[in-house]
Coordinates of C-alpha atoms (C1' of nucleotides) in Angstrom, one line a residue:
Chain A
M1 CA -5.7 -8.3 35.4
T2 CA -7.6 -5.3 35.8
M3 CA -10.2 -4.3 38.0
Q4 CA -12.9 -3.0 35.8
V5 CA -16.5 -1.8 37.0
S6 CA -18.7 -2.8 33.9
A7 CA -21.8 -0.7 33.3
R8 CA -23.9 -3.5 34.5
G9 CA -22.0 -3.4 38.0
D10 CA -22.1 0.5 38.2
Y11 CA -25.8 0.6 37.3
A12 CA -26.6 -2.2 39.9
V13 CA -24.6 -0.7 42.6
R14 CA -26.0 2.9 42.0
A15 CA -29.7 1.4 42.0
A16 CA -29.1 -0.4 45.0
V17 CA -27.7 2.5 47.0
A18 CA -30.6 4.6 45.9
L19 CA -33.1 1.8 47.1
A20 CA -31.0 1.5 50.4
S21 CA -31.5 5.3 51.1
A22 CA -35.3 4.9 50.2
H23 CA -35.7 1.5 52.3
P24 CA -38.0 0.2 53.0
D25 CA -40.3 1.8 50.3
T26 CA -40.5 0.6 46.8
V27 CA -39.2 2.8 44.2
S28 CA -39.9 2.4 40.4
A29 CA -37.4 1.5 38.0
Q30 CA -38.4 4.6 36.0
T31 CA -37.6 7.0 39.2
L32 CA -34.5 5.2 39.6
A33 CA -33.3 5.8 36.2
D34 CA -34.1 9.4 36.4
E35 CA -32.4 10.0 39.7
Q36 CA -29.1 8.2 38.7
S37 CA -29.4 8.9 34.9
L38 CA -29.3 5.3 33.9
P39 CA -30.8 3.8 30.7
H40 CA -34.3 2.7 31.9
K41 CA -34.7 -0.5 29.7
F42 CA -31.0 -1.7 30.5
L43 CA -31.7 -1.1 34.3
E44 CA -34.7 -3.4 34.1
A45 CA -32.5 -5.8 33.1
V46 CA -30.2 -5.3 36.0
L47 CA -32.9 -5.1 38.5
A48 CA -34.1 -8.6 37.4
D49 CA -30.8 -10.0 38.1
L50 CA -30.8 -8.7 41.5
R51 CA -34.4 -9.9 42.2
R52 CA -33.3 -13.4 40.8
A53 CA -30.6 -13.4 43.1
G54 CA -33.0 -12.7 45.9
L55 CA -31.5 -9.1 46.7
V56 CA -34.2 -7.2 45.6
R57 CA -38.0 -7.6 45.9
S58 CA -40.5 -6.4 43.1
V59 CA -44.1 -5.5 43.0
R60 CA -45.8 -5.5 39.8
G61 CA -48.6 -3.1 38.7
A62 CA -49.2 0.7 39.1
D63 CA -47.5 1.9 42.2
G64 CA -45.2 -1.1 42.1
G65 CA -41.2 -1.0 41.7
Y66 CA -38.6 -2.6 43.6
R67 CA -37.1 -2.4 47.2
L68 CA -34.5 -4.5 49.0
A69 CA -35.1 -7.6 50.2
H70 CA -32.8 -7.3 53.5
S71 CA -31.5 -4.5 55.5
P72 CA -29.1 -2.1 53.8
T73 CA -27.1 -2.5 56.7
T74 CA -26.4 -6.1 56.0
T75 CA -26.2 -6.0 52.1
T76 CA -23.0 -5.4 50.9
V77 CA -21.7 -4.3 47.7
G78 CA -19.7 -7.5 46.7
A79 CA -23.2 -9.3 46.8
I80 CA -24.6 -7.0 44.4
L81 CA -21.4 -6.9 42.1
R82 CA -21.7 -11.0 42.2
A83 CA -25.3 -11.0 41.1
V84 CA -24.8 -9.0 38.0
D85 CA -21.3 -9.8 36.9
G86 CA -20.6 -13.1 38.5
P87 CA -17.3 -14.0 40.9
L88 CA -15.4 -11.0 41.8
A89 CA -12.0 -12.4 40.6
G90 CA -11.2 -14.5 37.8
V91 CA -7.8 -15.7 35.8
R92 CA -8.9 -16.1 32.0
G93 CA -12.2 -17.0 33.1
Q94 CA -11.2 -19.5 35.8
R95 CA -11.4 -19.2 39.3
P96 CA -7.9 -18.3 41.0
E97 CA -7.8 -21.5 42.8
D98 CA -8.3 -23.6 39.9
V99 CA -5.2 -22.2 37.8
T100 CA -1.9 -24.2 38.0
Y101 CA 1.4 -23.1 36.6
G102 CA 4.4 -24.9 35.8
G103 CA 8.0 -23.8 36.1
A104 CA 9.0 -20.4 37.3
A105 CA 5.3 -19.1 37.8
A106 CA 4.6 -22.2 40.2
H107 CA 3.8 -19.7 42.8
L108 CA 1.9 -17.4 41.0
P109 CA -1.8 -18.5 42.2
D110 CA -0.8 -17.3 45.5
L111 CA -0.9 -14.0 44.1
W112 CA -4.2 -13.9 42.3
I113 CA -5.5 -15.5 45.6
A114 CA -4.2 -12.5 47.4
V115 CA -5.5 -9.9 45.1
R116 CA -8.8 -11.5 45.5
A117 CA -8.7 -11.5 49.0
A118 CA -7.7 -7.8 48.9
V119 CA -10.8 -7.0 46.8
R120 CA -13.4 -9.1 49.0
N121 CA -11.8 -7.4 52.2
V122 CA -13.3 -4.0 50.5
L123 CA -16.4 -5.1 48.9
D124 CA -17.8 -7.7 51.0
E125 CA -17.0 -5.5 54.1
V126 CA -19.1 -2.4 52.7
T127 CA -22.5 -2.1 53.1
L128 CA -25.1 -0.3 51.0
A129 CA -26.1 1.6 54.1
Q130 CA -22.6 2.7 54.3
V131 CA -22.2 3.8 50.9
A132 CA -25.5 5.9 51.0
S133 CA -24.0 7.5 54.2
G134 CA -20.8 7.9 53.2
K135 CA -19.6 6.4 56.6
L136 CA -17.1 3.7 55.4
P137 CA -15.6 1.3 57.8
A138 CA -12.3 2.4 59.2
R139 CA -10.0 0.3 57.2
V140 CA -11.7 0.9 54.2
R141 CA -11.6 4.8 54.7
R142 CA -7.8 4.5 55.4
L143 CA -7.4 3.2 52.0
V144 CA -9.2 6.2 50.7
T145 CA -7.3 8.9 52.4
A146 CA -3.6 7.5 51.9
P147 CA -1.4 9.8 50.3
D148 CA -1.6 8.7 46.9
A149 CA -5.0 6.8 46.5
W150 CA -6.4 9.5 44.1
E151 CA -3.2 9.7 42.0
P152 CA -3.8 8.0 38.6
R153 CA -1.1 5.5 37.6
Chain L
M1 CA -16.8 -4.7 39.2
T2 CA -14.9 -7.9 38.5
M3 CA -11.2 -8.4 38.6
Q4 CA -10.3 -10.3 35.7
V5 CA -7.0 -11.6 34.5
S6 CA -6.9 -11.5 30.9
A7 CA -5.2 -14.0 28.6
R8 CA -2.8 -11.0 27.8
G9 CA -2.2 -10.4 31.4
D10 CA -1.6 -14.0 32.5
Y11 CA 0.8 -14.5 29.9
A12 CA 2.7 -11.6 30.5
V13 CA 3.3 -12.0 34.1
R14 CA 4.2 -15.6 33.3
A15 CA 6.8 -14.9 30.6
A16 CA 8.0 -12.1 33.1
V17 CA 8.5 -14.3 36.0
A18 CA 10.3 -16.8 33.8
L19 CA 12.6 -14.1 32.5
A20 CA 13.1 -13.0 36.2
S21 CA 14.2 -16.7 37.0
A22 CA 16.6 -17.0 34.0
H23 CA 17.9 -13.3 34.7
P24 CA 20.3 -11.7 33.4
D25 CA 20.0 -14.2 30.4
T26 CA 18.0 -13.6 27.3
V27 CA 15.6 -16.2 26.7
S28 CA 13.5 -16.5 23.2
A29 CA 10.0 -16.3 22.8
Q30 CA 9.8 -19.9 21.7
T31 CA 11.6 -21.1 24.8
L32 CA 9.4 -19.0 27.0
A33 CA 6.4 -20.5 25.1
D34 CA 7.4 -23.8 25.4
E35 CA 8.3 -23.6 29.3
Q36 CA 4.8 -22.1 29.9
S37 CA 2.9 -23.5 27.3
L38 CA 1.6 -20.4 25.7
P39 CA 0.8 -19.6 22.1
H40 CA 3.9 -18.5 20.7
K41 CA 2.7 -15.7 18.1
F42 CA 0.4 -14.4 20.8
L43 CA 3.2 -14.2 23.3
E44 CA 5.4 -12.2 20.7
A45 CA 2.6 -9.6 20.5
V46 CA 2.5 -9.6 24.5
L47 CA 6.4 -9.3 24.6
A48 CA 6.4 -6.4 22.0
D49 CA 3.9 -4.6 24.8
L50 CA 6.4 -5.1 27.6
R51 CA 9.6 -3.9 25.4
R52 CA 7.6 -0.7 24.1
A53 CA 6.8 -0.2 28.0
G54 CA 10.7 -0.3 28.7
L55 CA 10.1 -3.4 31.2
V56 CA 12.1 -5.9 28.7
R57 CA 14.8 -5.7 26.3
S58 CA 14.9 -7.5 22.9
V59 CA 17.8 -8.7 21.1
R60 CA 17.3 -9.7 17.3
G61 CA 18.7 -12.3 15.4
A62 CA 19.9 -15.9 15.8
D63 CA 20.4 -16.3 19.4
G64 CA 18.4 -13.4 20.3
G65 CA 15.7 -13.5 22.9
Y66 CA 14.3 -11.2 25.5
R67 CA 15.6 -10.4 29.0
L68 CA 14.4 -7.9 31.7
A69 CA 15.4 -4.3 31.4
H70 CA 15.7 -3.8 35.2
S71 CA 16.3 -6.0 38.3
P72 CA 13.5 -8.5 39.0
T73 CA 13.6 -7.2 42.4
T74 CA 12.3 -4.0 41.4
T75 CA 10.0 -4.8 38.8
T76 CA 6.4 -5.1 40.0
V77 CA 3.7 -7.3 38.7
G78 CA 1.7 -4.3 38.9
A79 CA 3.8 -2.7 36.1
I80 CA 3.6 -5.7 34.0
L81 CA -0.2 -6.0 33.9
R82 CA -0.2 -2.1 33.3
A83 CA 2.1 -2.5 30.3
V84 CA -0.4 -5.1 28.5
D85 CA -4.0 -4.1 29.8
G86 CA -3.5 -0.4 30.8
P87 CA -4.7 1.0 34.1
L88 CA -5.4 -1.6 36.9
A89 CA -8.8 -0.1 37.7
G90 CA -11.6 1.5 35.9
V91 CA -15.2 2.5 36.1
R92 CA -17.0 2.0 32.8
G93 CA -13.8 2.6 31.0
Q94 CA -12.9 5.9 33.2
R95 CA -10.4 6.4 35.9
P96 CA -12.3 5.9 39.3
E97 CA -11.2 9.6 40.1
D98 CA -13.2 10.8 37.2
V99 CA -16.5 9.3 37.7
T100 CA -19.2 11.7 39.5
Y101 CA -22.4 10.5 40.9
G102 CA -25.5 12.2 41.9
G103 CA -28.0 11.7 44.7
A104 CA -27.8 8.8 46.9
A105 CA -24.8 7.4 45.2
A106 CA -22.5 10.6 45.8
H107 CA -19.8 8.9 47.8
L108 CA -19.7 5.9 45.7
P109 CA -16.1 7.0 44.1
D110 CA -14.6 6.7 47.7
L111 CA -15.4 3.0 47.4
W112 CA -14.1 2.5 43.9
I113 CA -10.8 4.3 44.9
A114 CA -10.6 2.1 48.0
V115 CA -10.8 -1.0 46.0
R116 CA -8.1 0.3 43.5
A117 CA -5.7 1.1 46.3
A118 CA -6.3 -2.2 47.6
V119 CA -5.3 -3.8 44.6
R120 CA -2.6 -1.6 43.9
N121 CA -1.2 -2.6 47.4
V122 CA -0.6 -6.0 46.2
L123 CA 0.3 -5.7 42.6
D124 CA 2.5 -2.7 43.0
E125 CA 4.4 -4.3 46.1
V126 CA 5.0 -7.8 44.8
T127 CA 7.9 -7.8 42.5
L128 CA 8.6 -10.5 39.7
A129 CA 11.8 -12.0 42.2
Q130 CA 9.2 -12.5 45.0
V131 CA 6.9 -14.3 42.6
A132 CA 9.6 -16.7 41.1
S133 CA 10.8 -17.6 44.7
G134 CA 7.4 -17.7 46.3
K135 CA 8.5 -15.5 48.9
L136 CA 5.8 -12.8 49.0
P137 CA 6.1 -10.0 51.4
A138 CA 4.3 -10.6 55.0
R139 CA 1.4 -8.2 54.4
V140 CA 0.7 -10.3 51.1
R141 CA 1.2 -13.5 52.8
R142 CA -1.3 -12.8 55.0
L143 CA -4.2 -12.3 52.7
V144 CA -3.3 -15.6 51.1
T145 CA -3.4 -17.7 54.4
A146 CA -6.3 -16.1 55.8
P147 CA -9.0 -18.7 56.7
D148 CA -11.2 -18.3 53.6
A149 CA -9.1 -16.8 51.1
W150 CA -9.2 -20.0 49.1
E151 CA -13.1 -20.5 49.2
P152 CA -15.0 -19.7 46.3
R153 CA -17.7 -17.2 46.6
Chain T
dG1 C1' 28.0 -15.8 1.3
dC2 C1' 24.4 -18.6 3.0
dA3 C1' 21.5 -21.1 5.9
dT4 C1' 19.3 -20.5 10.3
dA5 C1' 17.0 -18.7 14.2
dA6 C1' 15.4 -15.3 16.1
dT7 C1' 12.6 -10.4 16.6
dC8 C1' 9.6 -7.3 14.3
dC9 C1' 5.5 -5.7 12.0
dT10 C1' 1.2 -5.6 9.5
dA11 C1' -3.2 -7.6 8.8
dC12 C1' -6.7 -10.8 9.3
dT13 C1' -10.2 -13.9 11.4
dT14 C1' -13.4 -15.5 14.5
dC15 C1' -15.7 -15.5 18.7
dT16 C1' -17.9 -13.5 22.3
dT17 C1' -19.5 -10.2 25.3
dC18 C1' -21.0 -5.4 26.4
dG19 C1' -24.3 -2.1 26.2
dA20 C1' -28.5 -1.0 24.8
dT21 C1' -33.4 -0.8 22.4
dA22 C1' -37.8 -2.7 20.8
dG23 C1' -42.3 -4.5 21.6
dG24 C1' -45.6 -6.3 24.1
dA25 C1' -47.6 -9.6 27.5
dA26 C1' -48.9 -9.8 32.4
dT27 C1' -50.6 -7.2 36.5
dA28 C1' -52.4 -4.5 39.8
dA29 C1' -54.2 0.2 41.6
dT30 C1' -57.5 4.0 40.7
Chain B
dA1 C1' -61.3 1.2 31.4
dT2 C1' -57.1 3.7 32.0
dT3 C1' -52.7 3.8 33.6
dA4 C1' -48.5 2.7 35.4
dT5 C1' -45.6 -0.8 36.1
dT6 C1' -43.0 -5.3 36.1
dC7 C1' -41.7 -9.2 33.0
dC8 C1' -40.1 -11.6 29.1
dT9 C1' -38.2 -12.4 24.6
dA10 C1' -35.7 -11.0 20.6
dT11 C1' -32.7 -8.3 18.5
dC12 C1' -28.7 -5.1 17.4
dG13 C1' -24.3 -3.0 16.6
dA14 C1' -20.1 -2.1 18.2
dA15 C1' -16.0 -3.2 20.3
dG16 C1' -12.8 -6.2 22.2
dA17 C1' -10.4 -10.7 23.2
dA18 C1' -7.6 -14.3 21.7
dG19 C1' -5.2 -16.2 18.2
dT20 C1' -3.4 -17.0 13.4
dA21 C1' -0.6 -16.0 8.9
dG22 C1' 2.9 -14.3 6.5
dG23 C1' 6.6 -12.4 5.7
dA24 C1' 10.4 -8.5 6.1
dT25 C1' 14.4 -7.5 9.1
dT26 C1' 18.4 -8.7 11.8
dA27 C1' 22.2 -11.3 13.7
dT28 C1' 24.8 -15.5 14.7
dG29 C1' 27.8 -19.4 13.0
dC30 C1' 29.6 -22.1 9.7

DNA sequence: GCATAATCCTACTTCTTCGATAGGAATAAT
DNA sequence: ATTATTCCTATCGAAGAAGTAGGATTATGC
């Protein structure tokens, strides 16, 4: 199990946060790509995912672009990531509640569920507006300021 | 960002838990593979990783096999996963503390750090003995029994 | 000594996914 | 018309994941 932020996920969140801070204006993919140093064409594909998920609205034609479909204060990072990368957690491609083990590992699914819940408690509670402003919820902030949170392991 | 348990990680933890429940006996890879229905040769490679990481000791020759190098009550699931899959969390292959963003996403690293801390708080606190017995620490148990922890999203 | 059962080592295959690019069609503003 | 955009399809190369193959090495028990 590793928690990897893919390029897709990273780009999607960065673009979404940029849209949040420009909200409710519409911003072109080119501008987003320049601001955040993202590959333009790749970003287009990512934004298309967000649009299909209903998180972002697009406007075609000159002076078109993208804007958030809902308020930055209600759109969570978790929603963005699910839209581009699928479910937040999985075990060998399956959902944690679907795996079953025999013998000594019988209780292992409990642990996978716990990890997923821990991740959700962060990603589904933090909104784009909070990331843009840097004002994370107290419970999340506490994780960041814990003594060894910045230590590699 | 998605928290994916790879086959390597899954197999490693299952084998380690099985070793924990047999501790301090040594168990052959073949037996482990049979008990947990794992591909034998692949499991060998995984156990080799655990050995190189010093988490498991091996005994060669007939009647040989593997055993935990330390007590099941001190070996954590996090340690097992790191041994086979590398760091628990990453952003586009880099460590969360190494990425930097400009513009609206400037505070984003805080969020990645928080997610990693949340994951560590589970995986580095749960030991193989606890998984084998099903007696997870209270804080982790609470995550599992939360109302919608078993709901897909 | 010899058969047997294990770990250990190297290499290989196959498949999928990830990240990214290319080219152009449709759309709308000026 | 021109220009700036989204949108669609197709393609590409590299890397990794999952698993297999074959045999060399090591120890046990007869």
